[in-house]
């Protein structure tokens, strides 16, 4: 077998080593344009898990790398002058140059042919190769030449960065934020040998825009001096050094196809993951491992390349996704700048969803105790009696809006049960809400309750449009208030263009087979092909709908609701005014965001005036249409939230989408939470996060990181109405009220959970990769 490898970076070299081990008879040539000891940049980091993978693949390279490591477990977070340290992370840093020299030696020893100072500018010379591995890095000429086959997609990240080094000893992986007249700067680094640490400087967009003119006029030395002034406190008299350092922007590369004929891309040539999660070299070396395995398992090169892509794509996309989420933090440091350093540190550590409240507790219990304590102190400052030693997990702390106090932060999200008749509730609703009330959540939402008969989405939707509807709700609310600590919020809404539709997954959003009614909207724009064509609302229609909302709010008050929520999400009437997808009006109720917000704000004002002053109001919004700049974006959601906050709104329930069939949501765990985080921290209003939040660990991660004040779960409550009770047992939180009648269940659940916690801790301690630093010390 004859293999040509273009590019002698970590990906190409590691591939050639593993391939030569697997097929000693193969001829493998590696072509590298640089000299053997040329290198750019300074160091790379590997986690303990990655090192263990290397150990399994080739103990010789592992041991050589291990010999030139700098190890650490700690992450330091330097924020507004305070340093917060967290432990148990397990990383090693080594110089890129050292890594390449180790890989050269090993490749040579195995019989790989290394050709340095050879620039490859076409593949014709490899006509007789069975396989061409293009490991030619981020600017891959092979990828560019065959772009029509690989179909690369390149997204430029927003920050400018500069890769420096420093002789300042760093005993922890460090994130270090600085501020000057141009704005916030992101810095940070890690030690990779006994003398040097990598230090990467990032200028977020606003900082760059302000500093650009000055920086671009600088010589290299002036740039270093500038950065030394900025981080003078952290450098403690040490210096920065440059190494071909130039301001760059990071490209996130994704290829639709990974191979073409007998050519395959690996490493940065194929896909990049932003360096903030330090995974680029790992990605390249893991590609090498997967490619060798595929070749060993495949009957032919084309089949092997197919297997390689199939086996590896999901893992690599997960890393890219984590990296994309991770950069949100460093691209928007202003969003977190108001936070206390301990919360900012937690938020940063948990930014890519891989580190969570629970697994951070396993890494560094003391750190999470500090977070809990800080969180509890904030709650105490608001006048609540919360213990500090130990402080409860954030989900079990109270939260107040106006005169309403919730005993915990778990919310049953609104869920239409489509089981009402002419808006009236039945026995199903009593049992359904009764079960939820006993389950322990702090706040329970009604389903969307429609303000008029024609405002229903389906014939099964609940209503508050006839006086007799009040009794049905009062019965439920009385039960909730008498038998639990939960508060009850009524969500009221009007279907708008998305009404008069069927019940059930197949019929959802489609007109009824018969008995349809005229739907209305801001404009004559249907939701999708085949949907009803709404009648454009007149000013008289608006007056009527506004009055209906007020009447429904009064009925909700009569029924005893503790809070009211106006449904302005998911393409229903008030949402359809907000989003440009539906609203094409040319009068004062359409056009820019301010005009599109006019009717929703009028409704809000009218309801606020009618609703008791001591009871809170929330508004549910679709914080994005998931269609990019043509629809509502996170930035618009901030503007919308500010407008409602100014009008006296207490809480924004941050949902997303369902406004257009063209939406392209990016699903995943907690997939909408970033919108709640943006709204809460940029608009300065309390929020509810919702959407694929399924565990109490996620609830605590969201709350502790300041991503929301309350966390709503919909579907998880259908499978487990006792979600909160179960969580209280999992965390050993005794103060959560269980129904008196359930006491024996409580005792058993706490006992079993305590045993499970102990077993889990033992199992994890046994499985946890030993810190290589500790290992070296032993
Ligand atoms: C600021 C920054 C910080 C980073 N920090 C980390 C980190 O801490 N940890 C980490 O794991 N990763 C980090 N990375 C990413 C890491 O450097 C890359 O992901 C990794 O080097 C990819 O390896 P590779 O073998 O695919 O490509 P490369 O290392 O880029 O190697 C490609 C090689 O191909 C050669 N080449 C290209 N074209 C030709 C040609 N036509 N002919 C001959 N030779 C050619 C190049 O000279 C180069 O040596 C960082 C990246 C940046 C930008
Ligand atoms: C059966 C069902 C009915 C729903 N009905 C409503 C509703 O009436 N009002 C509303 O705002 N959202 C409604 N939603 C959306 C949920 O409140 C929630 O935002 C969504 O399901 C995402 O949360 P989850 O991943 O926890 O289910 C409904 C969801 C489900 C599953």
mmCIF file of N, CA and C and ligand atoms in Angstrom, residues 6-12 31-34 40 43-46 96 100 118-121 135-141 161-163 190 198 200 248 250 266-269 273 275 278-284, ligand 1:
data_model
loop_
_atom_site.group_PDB
_atom_site.id
_atom_site.type_symbol
_atom_site.label_atom_id
_atom_site.label_comp_id
_atom_site.label_asym_id
_atom_site.label_seq_id
_atom_site.Cartn_x
_atom_site.Cartn_y
_atom_site.Cartn_z
ATOM 1 N N UNK A 6 -0.105 14.753 3.071
ATOM 2 C CA UNK A 6 0.306 16.146 2.834
ATOM 3 C C UNK A 6 0.100 16.916 4.125
ATOM 4 N N UNK A 7 1.207 17.387 4.690
ATOM 5 C CA UNK A 7 1.131 18.120 5.955
ATOM 6 C C UNK A 7 1.691 17.315 7.103
ATOM 7 N N UNK A 8 2.755 17.856 7.689
ATOM 8 C CA UNK A 8 3.384 17.185 8.833
ATOM 9 C C UNK A 8 3.051 17.872 10.127
ATOM 10 N N UNK A 9 1.757 18.147 10.336
ATOM 11 C CA UNK A 9 1.280 18.637 11.639
ATOM 12 C C UNK A 9 0.925 17.428 12.491
ATOM 13 N N UNK A 10 0.316 17.655 13.646
ATOM 14 C CA UNK A 10 -0.021 16.531 14.523
ATOM 15 C C UNK A 10 -0.929 15.494 13.852
ATOM 16 N N UNK A 11 -1.866 15.955 13.016
ATOM 17 C CA UNK A 11 -2.799 15.022 12.372
ATOM 18 C C UNK A 11 -2.076 14.098 11.404
ATOM 19 N N UNK A 12 -1.305 14.694 10.474
ATOM 20 C CA UNK A 12 -0.618 13.905 9.448
ATOM 21 C C UNK A 12 0.413 12.966 10.061
ATOM 22 N N UNK A 31 4.769 14.850 3.511
ATOM 23 C CA UNK A 31 5.368 16.034 2.886
ATOM 24 C C UNK A 31 5.025 17.270 3.707
ATOM 25 N N UNK A 32 6.066 17.974 4.124
ATOM 26 C CA UNK A 32 5.862 19.135 4.990
ATOM 27 C C UNK A 32 6.661 20.307 4.443
ATOM 28 N N UNK A 33 5.997 21.444 4.314
ATOM 29 C CA UNK A 33 6.689 22.598 3.721
ATOM 30 C C UNK A 33 7.719 23.223 4.669
ATOM 31 N N UNK A 34 7.504 23.070 5.970
ATOM 32 C CA UNK A 34 8.409 23.690 6.938
ATOM 33 C C UNK A 34 9.644 22.825 7.184
ATOM 34 N N UNK A 40 4.905 27.339 14.506
ATOM 35 C CA UNK A 40 4.195 28.560 14.841
ATOM 36 C C UNK A 40 3.516 28.322 16.189
ATOM 37 N N UNK A 43 1.981 26.377 22.427
ATOM 38 C CA UNK A 43 1.696 25.103 23.079
ATOM 39 C C UNK A 43 0.324 24.582 22.739
ATOM 40 N N UNK A 44 0.080 23.343 23.096
ATOM 41 C CA UNK A 44 -1.246 22.759 22.951
ATOM 42 C C UNK A 44 -1.609 22.111 24.290
ATOM 43 N N UNK A 45 -2.903 21.957 24.516
ATOM 44 C CA UNK A 45 -3.308 21.290 25.756
ATOM 45 C C UNK A 45 -4.058 20.002 25.440
ATOM 46 N N UNK A 46 -3.903 19.049 26.318
ATOM 47 C CA UNK A 46 -4.669 17.804 26.227
ATOM 48 C C UNK A 46 -5.307 17.540 27.579
ATOM 49 N N UNK A 96 4.083 22.874 21.079
ATOM 50 C CA UNK A 96 3.782 22.287 19.761
ATOM 51 C C UNK A 96 5.061 21.779 19.127
ATOM 52 N N UNK A 100 5.771 17.998 17.897
ATOM 53 C CA UNK A 100 6.123 17.619 16.523
ATOM 54 C C UNK A 100 7.444 16.843 16.493
ATOM 55 N N UNK A 118 9.195 20.719 1.530
ATOM 56 C CA UNK A 118 8.608 20.357 0.231
ATOM 57 C C UNK A 118 7.202 20.936 0.189
ATOM 58 N N UNK A 119 6.995 21.836 -0.774
ATOM 59 C CA UNK A 119 5.675 22.449 -0.915
ATOM 60 C C UNK A 119 4.884 21.632 -1.939
ATOM 61 N N UNK A 120 3.756 21.137 -1.562
ATOM 62 C CA UNK A 120 2.938 20.351 -2.490
ATOM 63 C C UNK A 120 1.927 21.292 -3.143
ATOM 64 N N UNK A 121 1.965 21.381 -4.472
ATOM 65 C CA UNK A 121 0.974 22.279 -5.074
ATOM 66 C C UNK A 121 0.133 21.591 -6.142
ATOM 67 N N UNK A 135 -3.674 16.453 5.253
ATOM 68 C CA UNK A 135 -3.631 16.937 6.633
ATOM 69 C C UNK A 135 -2.918 18.281 6.597
ATOM 70 N N UNK A 136 -3.329 19.106 5.621
ATOM 71 C CA UNK A 136 -2.570 20.330 5.337
ATOM 72 C C UNK A 136 -3.154 21.564 6.016
ATOM 73 N N UNK A 137 -3.843 21.345 7.128
ATOM 74 C CA UNK A 137 -4.148 22.461 8.016
ATOM 75 C C UNK A 137 -5.322 23.328 7.591
ATOM 76 N N UNK A 138 -5.499 24.380 8.363
ATOM 77 C CA UNK A 138 -6.695 25.207 8.251
ATOM 78 C C UNK A 138 -6.849 25.851 6.864
ATOM 79 N N UNK A 139 -5.709 26.172 6.238
ATOM 80 C CA UNK A 139 -5.799 26.784 4.900
ATOM 81 C C UNK A 139 -5.637 25.747 3.797
ATOM 82 N N UNK A 140 -5.985 24.526 4.059
ATOM 83 C CA UNK A 140 -5.791 23.396 3.149
ATOM 84 C C UNK A 140 -5.986 23.732 1.665
ATOM 85 N N UNK A 141 -4.901 23.582 0.900
ATOM 86 C CA UNK A 141 -5.001 23.815 -0.535
ATOM 87 C C UNK A 141 -5.779 22.679 -1.188
ATOM 88 N N UNK A 161 -7.861 37.686 17.394
ATOM 89 C CA UNK A 161 -6.986 37.124 18.420
ATOM 90 C C UNK A 161 -5.525 37.211 18.015
ATOM 91 N N UNK A 162 -4.692 37.125 19.040
ATOM 92 C CA UNK A 162 -3.246 37.222 18.879
ATOM 93 C C UNK A 162 -2.646 36.137 19.746
ATOM 94 N N UNK A 163 -1.779 35.317 19.168
ATOM 95 C CA UNK A 163 -1.228 34.187 19.912
ATOM 96 C C UNK A 163 0.169 34.584 20.401
ATOM 97 N N UNK A 190 -1.785 28.957 29.322
ATOM 98 C CA UNK A 190 -1.428 27.735 30.037
ATOM 99 C C UNK A 190 0.057 27.487 29.844
ATOM 100 N N UNK A 198 1.695 29.667 26.929
ATOM 101 C CA UNK A 198 0.964 30.294 25.822
ATOM 102 C C UNK A 198 0.058 31.366 26.410
ATOM 103 N N UNK A 200 -3.077 33.780 24.897
ATOM 104 C CA UNK A 200 -3.865 34.227 23.742
ATOM 105 C C UNK A 200 -4.658 35.459 24.154
ATOM 106 N N UNK A 248 -5.533 37.768 14.025
ATOM 107 C CA UNK A 248 -6.274 36.889 13.118
ATOM 108 C C UNK A 248 -7.707 36.713 13.608
ATOM 109 N N UNK A 250 -10.664 33.601 13.787
ATOM 110 C CA UNK A 250 -10.697 32.130 13.711
ATOM 111 C C UNK A 250 -11.808 31.654 12.768
ATOM 112 N N UNK A 266 -8.236 15.334 6.903
ATOM 113 C CA UNK A 266 -8.283 15.136 8.363
ATOM 114 C C UNK A 266 -7.797 16.406 9.071
ATOM 115 N N UNK A 267 -8.080 16.494 10.354
ATOM 116 C CA UNK A 267 -7.588 17.616 11.168
ATOM 117 C C UNK A 267 -8.202 18.937 10.755
ATOM 118 N N UNK A 268 -7.410 19.989 10.927
ATOM 119 C CA UNK A 268 -7.911 21.335 10.638
ATOM 120 C C UNK A 268 -8.342 21.488 9.181
ATOM 121 N N UNK A 269 -7.761 20.719 8.283
ATOM 122 C CA UNK A 269 -8.159 20.803 6.877
ATOM 123 C C UNK A 269 -9.636 20.442 6.737
ATOM 124 N N UNK A 273 -12.213 23.473 15.466
ATOM 125 C CA UNK A 273 -13.016 23.733 16.673
ATOM 126 C C UNK A 273 -12.309 24.861 17.396
ATOM 127 N N UNK A 275 -10.346 27.379 19.495
ATOM 128 C CA UNK A 275 -9.305 27.004 20.463
ATOM 129 C C UNK A 275 -9.728 27.207 21.910
ATOM 130 N N UNK A 278 -9.746 24.197 23.377
ATOM 131 C CA UNK A 278 -8.439 23.528 23.300
ATOM 132 C C UNK A 278 -8.490 22.141 22.690
ATOM 133 N N UNK A 279 -9.268 21.987 21.615
ATOM 134 C CA UNK A 279 -9.473 20.628 21.097
ATOM 135 C C UNK A 279 -8.965 20.397 19.680
ATOM 136 N N UNK A 280 -8.312 21.390 19.080
ATOM 137 C CA UNK A 280 -7.918 21.253 17.672
ATOM 138 C C UNK A 280 -6.948 20.114 17.437
ATOM 139 N N UNK A 281 -5.906 20.037 18.258
ATOM 140 C CA UNK A 281 -4.900 18.991 18.073
ATOM 141 C C UNK A 281 -5.496 17.626 18.391
ATOM 142 N N UNK A 282 -6.313 17.599 19.429
ATOM 143 C CA UNK A 282 -7.001 16.350 19.793
ATOM 144 C C UNK A 282 -7.885 15.885 18.633
ATOM 145 N N UNK A 283 -8.635 16.829 18.033
ATOM 146 C CA UNK A 283 -9.498 16.473 16.898
ATOM 147 C C UNK A 283 -8.665 15.855 15.784
ATOM 148 N N UNK A 284 -7.532 16.517 15.466
ATOM 149 C CA UNK A 284 -6.683 16.037 14.369
ATOM 150 C C UNK A 284 -6.139 14.647 14.690
HETATM 151 C C1 LIG B 1 -4.614 30.551 18.697
HETATM 152 C C2 LIG B 1 -4.744 29.068 18.602
HETATM 153 C C3 LIG B 1 -4.584 28.321 19.753
HETATM 154 C C4 LIG B 1 -4.684 26.956 19.704
HETATM 155 N N1 LIG B 1 -4.553 26.264 20.849
HETATM 156 C C5 LIG B 1 -4.711 24.948 20.825
HETATM 157 C C6 LIG B 1 -4.613 24.194 21.988
HETATM 158 O O1 LIG B 1 -4.361 24.697 23.069
HETATM 159 N N2 LIG B 1 -4.810 22.877 21.932
HETATM 160 C C7 LIG B 1 -5.071 22.261 20.761
HETATM 161 O O2 LIG B 1 -5.229 21.053 20.746
HETATM 162 N N3 LIG B 1 -5.151 22.932 19.625
HETATM 163 C C8 LIG B 1 -4.988 24.261 19.621
HETATM 164 N N4 LIG B 1 -5.082 24.948 18.462
HETATM 165 C C9 LIG B 1 -5.416 24.227 17.232
HETATM 166 C C10 LIG B 1 -4.282 23.408 16.670
HETATM 167 O O3 LIG B 1 -3.155 24.198 16.441
HETATM 168 C C11 LIG B 1 -4.727 22.727 15.373
HETATM 169 O O4 LIG B 1 -6.056 22.283 15.502
HETATM 170 C C12 LIG B 1 -3.855 21.544 15.047
HETATM 171 O O5 LIG B 1 -2.560 21.981 14.824
HETATM 172 C C13 LIG B 1 -4.388 20.825 13.808
HETATM 173 O O6 LIG B 1 -3.473 19.868 13.387
HETATM 174 P P1 LIG B 1 -3.362 19.493 11.856
HETATM 175 O O7 LIG B 1 -2.323 18.436 11.785
HETATM 176 O O8 LIG B 1 -4.699 19.191 11.314
HETATM 177 O O9 LIG B 1 -2.904 20.817 11.127
HETATM 178 P P2 LIG B 1 -1.605 21.728 11.324
HETATM 179 O O10 LIG B 1 -1.041 21.579 12.656
HETATM 180 O O11 LIG B 1 -1.987 23.077 10.866
HETATM 181 O O12 LIG B 1 -0.574 21.106 10.315
HETATM 182 C C14 LIG B 1 -0.693 21.244 8.922
HETATM 183 C C15 LIG B 1 0.695 21.177 8.345
HETATM 184 O O13 LIG B 1 0.590 21.111 6.934
HETATM 185 C C16 LIG B 1 1.644 21.866 6.366
HETATM 186 N N5 LIG B 1 1.226 22.230 5.015
HETATM 187 C C17 LIG B 1 0.130 22.936 4.671
HETATM 188 N N6 LIG B 1 0.042 23.039 3.339
HETATM 189 C C18 LIG B 1 1.111 22.394 2.833
HETATM 190 C C19 LIG B 1 1.565 22.174 1.511
HETATM 191 N N7 LIG B 1 0.908 22.626 0.458
HETATM 192 N N8 LIG B 1 2.703 21.461 1.331
HETATM 193 C C20 LIG B 1 3.379 20.984 2.419
HETATM 194 N N9 LIG B 1 3.007 21.178 3.678
HETATM 195 C C21 LIG B 1 1.870 21.869 3.885
HETATM 196 C C22 LIG B 1 1.803 23.040 7.310
HETATM 197 O O14 LIG B 1 3.078 23.632 7.227
HETATM 198 C C23 LIG B 1 1.544 22.392 8.665
HETATM 199 O O15 LIG B 1 2.737 21.999 9.288
HETATM 200 C C24 LIG B 1 -4.962 26.304 18.471
HETATM 201 C C25 LIG B 1 -5.118 27.048 17.309
HETATM 202 C C26 LIG B 1 -5.023 28.421 17.369
HETATM 203 C C27 LIG B 1 -5.213 29.202 16.114
#
